[in-house]
GROMACS .gro file of C-alpha atoms in nm:
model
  177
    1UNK     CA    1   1.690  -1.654  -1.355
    2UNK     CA    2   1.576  -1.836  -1.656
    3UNK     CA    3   1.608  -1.644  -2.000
    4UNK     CA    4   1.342  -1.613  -2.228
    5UNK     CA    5   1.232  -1.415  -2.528
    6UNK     CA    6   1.125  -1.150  -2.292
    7UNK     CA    7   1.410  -1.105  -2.036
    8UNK     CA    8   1.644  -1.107  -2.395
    9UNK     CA    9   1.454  -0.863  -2.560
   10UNK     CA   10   1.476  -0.654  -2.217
   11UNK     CA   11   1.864  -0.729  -2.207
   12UNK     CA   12   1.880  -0.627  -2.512
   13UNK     CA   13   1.729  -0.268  -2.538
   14UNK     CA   14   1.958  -0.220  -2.223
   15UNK     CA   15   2.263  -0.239  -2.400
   16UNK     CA   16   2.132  -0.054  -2.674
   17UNK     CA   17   2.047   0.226  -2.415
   18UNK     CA   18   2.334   0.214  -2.240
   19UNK     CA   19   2.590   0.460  -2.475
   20UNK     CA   20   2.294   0.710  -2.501
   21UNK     CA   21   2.243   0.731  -2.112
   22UNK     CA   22   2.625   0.750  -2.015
   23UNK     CA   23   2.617   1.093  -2.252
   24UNK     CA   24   2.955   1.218  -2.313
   25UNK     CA   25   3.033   1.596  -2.231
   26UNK     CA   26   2.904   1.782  -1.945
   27UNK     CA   27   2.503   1.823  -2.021
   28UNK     CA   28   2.204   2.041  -1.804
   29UNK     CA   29   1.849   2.061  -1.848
   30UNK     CA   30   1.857   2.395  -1.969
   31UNK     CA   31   2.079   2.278  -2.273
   32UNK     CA   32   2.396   2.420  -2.119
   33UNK     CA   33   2.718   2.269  -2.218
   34UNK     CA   34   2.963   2.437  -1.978
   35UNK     CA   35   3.291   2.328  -1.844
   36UNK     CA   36   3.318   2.205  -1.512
   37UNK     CA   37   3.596   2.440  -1.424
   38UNK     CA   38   3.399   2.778  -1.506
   39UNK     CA   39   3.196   2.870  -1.205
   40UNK     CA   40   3.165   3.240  -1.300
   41UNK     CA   41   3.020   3.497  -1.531
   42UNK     CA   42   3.014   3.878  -1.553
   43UNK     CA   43   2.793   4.081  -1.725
   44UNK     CA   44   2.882   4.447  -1.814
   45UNK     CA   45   2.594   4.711  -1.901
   46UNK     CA   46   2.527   4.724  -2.255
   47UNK     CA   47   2.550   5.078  -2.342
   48UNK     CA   48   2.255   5.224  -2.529
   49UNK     CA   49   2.417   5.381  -2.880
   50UNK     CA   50   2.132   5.369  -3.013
   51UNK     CA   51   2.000   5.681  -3.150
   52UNK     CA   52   1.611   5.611  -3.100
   53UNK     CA   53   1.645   5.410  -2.791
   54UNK     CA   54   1.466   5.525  -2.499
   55UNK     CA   55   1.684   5.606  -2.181
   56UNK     CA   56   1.570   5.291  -1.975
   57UNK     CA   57   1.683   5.052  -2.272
   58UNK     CA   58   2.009   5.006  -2.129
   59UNK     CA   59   1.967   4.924  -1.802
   60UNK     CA   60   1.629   4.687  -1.835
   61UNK     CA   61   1.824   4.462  -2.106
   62UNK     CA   62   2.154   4.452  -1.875
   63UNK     CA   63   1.889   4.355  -1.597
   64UNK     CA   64   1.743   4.069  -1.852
   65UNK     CA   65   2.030   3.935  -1.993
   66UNK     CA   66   2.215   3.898  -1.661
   67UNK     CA   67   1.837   3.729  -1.507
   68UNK     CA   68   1.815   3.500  -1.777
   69UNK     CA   69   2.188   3.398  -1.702
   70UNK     CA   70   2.108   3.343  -1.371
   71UNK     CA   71   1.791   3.080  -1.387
   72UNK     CA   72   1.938   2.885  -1.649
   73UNK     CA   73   2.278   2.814  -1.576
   74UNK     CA   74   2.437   2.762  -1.187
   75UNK     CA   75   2.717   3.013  -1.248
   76UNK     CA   76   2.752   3.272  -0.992
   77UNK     CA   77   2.700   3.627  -1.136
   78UNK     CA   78   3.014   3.859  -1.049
   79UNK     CA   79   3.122   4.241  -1.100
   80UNK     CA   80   3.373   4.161  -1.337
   81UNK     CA   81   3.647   3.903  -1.460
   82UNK     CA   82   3.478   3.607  -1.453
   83UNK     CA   83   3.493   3.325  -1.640
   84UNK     CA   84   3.264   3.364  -1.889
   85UNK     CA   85   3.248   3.788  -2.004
   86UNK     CA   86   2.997   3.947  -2.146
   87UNK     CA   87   2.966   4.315  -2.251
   88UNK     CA   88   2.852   4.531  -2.525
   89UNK     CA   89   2.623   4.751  -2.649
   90UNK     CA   90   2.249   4.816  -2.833
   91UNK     CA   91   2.324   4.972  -3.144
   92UNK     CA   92   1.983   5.031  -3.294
   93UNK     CA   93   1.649   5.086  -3.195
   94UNK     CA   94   1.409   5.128  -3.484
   95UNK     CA   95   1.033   5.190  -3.546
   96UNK     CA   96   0.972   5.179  -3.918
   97UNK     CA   97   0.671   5.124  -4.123
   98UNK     CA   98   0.682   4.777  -4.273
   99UNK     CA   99   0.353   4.722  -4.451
  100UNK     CA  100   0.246   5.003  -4.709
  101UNK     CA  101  -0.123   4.975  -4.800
  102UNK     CA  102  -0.391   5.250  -4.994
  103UNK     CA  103  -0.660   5.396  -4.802
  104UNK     CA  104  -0.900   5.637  -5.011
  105UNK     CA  105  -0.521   5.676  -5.238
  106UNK     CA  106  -0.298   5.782  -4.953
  107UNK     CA  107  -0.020   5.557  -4.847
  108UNK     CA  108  -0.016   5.442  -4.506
  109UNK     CA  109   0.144   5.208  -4.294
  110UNK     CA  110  -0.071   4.846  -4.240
  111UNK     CA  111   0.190   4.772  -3.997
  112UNK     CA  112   0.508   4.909  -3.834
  113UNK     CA  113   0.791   4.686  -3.690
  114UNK     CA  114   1.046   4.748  -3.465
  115UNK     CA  115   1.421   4.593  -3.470
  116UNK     CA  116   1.682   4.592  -3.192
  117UNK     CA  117   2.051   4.511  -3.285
  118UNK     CA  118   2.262   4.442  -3.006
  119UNK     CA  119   2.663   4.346  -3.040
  120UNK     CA  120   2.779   4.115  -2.808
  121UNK     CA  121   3.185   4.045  -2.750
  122UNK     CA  122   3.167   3.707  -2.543
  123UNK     CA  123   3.493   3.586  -2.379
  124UNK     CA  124   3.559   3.256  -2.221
  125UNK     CA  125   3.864   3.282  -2.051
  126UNK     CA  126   3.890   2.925  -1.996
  127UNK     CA  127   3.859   2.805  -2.330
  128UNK     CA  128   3.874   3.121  -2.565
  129UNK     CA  129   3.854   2.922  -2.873
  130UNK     CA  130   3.460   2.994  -2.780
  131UNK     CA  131   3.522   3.375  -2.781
  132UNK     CA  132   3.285   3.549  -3.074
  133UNK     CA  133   3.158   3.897  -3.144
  134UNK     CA  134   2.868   3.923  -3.280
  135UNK     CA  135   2.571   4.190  -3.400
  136UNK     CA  136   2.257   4.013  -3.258
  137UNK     CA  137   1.921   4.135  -3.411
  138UNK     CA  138   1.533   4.037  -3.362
  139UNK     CA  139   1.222   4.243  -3.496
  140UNK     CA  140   0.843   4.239  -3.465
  141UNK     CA  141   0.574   4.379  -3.601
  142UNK     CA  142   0.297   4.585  -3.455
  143UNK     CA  143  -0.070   4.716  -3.546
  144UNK     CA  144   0.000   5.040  -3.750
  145UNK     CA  145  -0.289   5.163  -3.444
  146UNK     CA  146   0.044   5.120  -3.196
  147UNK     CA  147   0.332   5.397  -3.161
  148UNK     CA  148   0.649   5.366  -3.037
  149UNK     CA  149   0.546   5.549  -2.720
  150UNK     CA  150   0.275   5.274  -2.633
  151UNK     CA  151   0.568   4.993  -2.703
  152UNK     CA  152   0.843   5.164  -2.475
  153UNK     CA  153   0.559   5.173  -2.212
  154UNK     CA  154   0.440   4.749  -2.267
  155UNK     CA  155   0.726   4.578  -2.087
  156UNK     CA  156   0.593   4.269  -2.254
  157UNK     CA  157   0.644   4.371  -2.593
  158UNK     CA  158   1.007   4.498  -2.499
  159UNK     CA  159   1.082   4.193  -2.275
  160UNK     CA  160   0.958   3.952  -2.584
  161UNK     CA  161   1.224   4.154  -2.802
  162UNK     CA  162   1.474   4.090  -2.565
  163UNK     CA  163   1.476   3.732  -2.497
  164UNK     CA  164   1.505   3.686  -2.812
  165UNK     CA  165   1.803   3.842  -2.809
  166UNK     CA  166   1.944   3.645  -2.508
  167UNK     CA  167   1.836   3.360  -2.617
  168UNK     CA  168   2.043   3.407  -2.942
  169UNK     CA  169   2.377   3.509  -2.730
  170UNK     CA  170   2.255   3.221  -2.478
  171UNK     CA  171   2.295   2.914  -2.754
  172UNK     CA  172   2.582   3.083  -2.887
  173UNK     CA  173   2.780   3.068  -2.587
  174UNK     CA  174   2.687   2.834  -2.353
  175UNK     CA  175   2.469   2.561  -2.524
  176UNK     CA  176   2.718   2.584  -2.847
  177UNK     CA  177   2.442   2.564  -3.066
   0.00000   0.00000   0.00000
């Protein structure tokens, strides 16, 4: 093979590639940094404490967290003690007003927003130097036209406040962001 300018320029950005395609660390797709050694995770149900929560938000977040879990990372979901923990619980669940306007010189709400806080103890029993708890919260606002009735009953709107919440314990445990 004879070398010219163009075969050296080639050779070239190869070795320059080279340390950023060997990677160091274990790295996914989905962002995951997890050890090699944990195969398992177990997700308690987050108890609702919340005093405006509806009855279902308990369950449907468990259900969400544990799904999201499950399509982004290849860890096999058990009962209980597994290598990665997670449990907790919702601790609010609030519909407030959250733009005041005038209309004909009454005060009303232009807006309302609701905000979920969720605390979430996170154990990694093979590396605990990872463990954290932690009060999550998200919030979004709605039409002042919406109640909290026609919220509880759009599983989009709920499902949008939840991944957001995931998401948050997500990077925080497993992509160590």
């Amino acid at each position: 093979m004879i070398w010219n300018k163009r075969n050296w320029a080639f050779g070239l950005c190869l070795l320059l590639l080279l340390p950023l395609l060997s990677g160091c660390g274990i790295y996914s797709f989905s962002g995951t940094n997890i050890d090699p050694t944990v195969k398992t995770i177990s997700i308690a149900t987050f108890a609702n404490n919340a005093n405006n929560g509806p009855s279902f938000l308990s369950p449907r977040f468990t259900e969400d967290f544990k799904d999201y879990f499950q399509r982004n990372t290849s860890l096999k979901l058990v009962p209980r003690d597994g290598d990665l923990q997670f449990e907790g619980q919702i601790i609010a669940y609030d519909f407030a007003p959250a733009a005041i306007q005038q209309t004909n010189g009454q005060d009303q709400a232009g807006a309302n927003q609701l905000t979920i806080q969720v605390r979430v103890k996170f154990t990694n029993t093979k590396d605990p130097k990872q463990d954290f708890e932690q009060t999550l919260q998200t919030t979004r606002p709605f039409p002042a036209s919406q109640d909290i009735t026609s919220i509880n009953n759009d599983p989009t709107a709920l499902r949008e406040l939840f991944r957001n919440l995931i998401t948050d314990a997500f990077n925080k445990s497993v992509a160590n962001w």
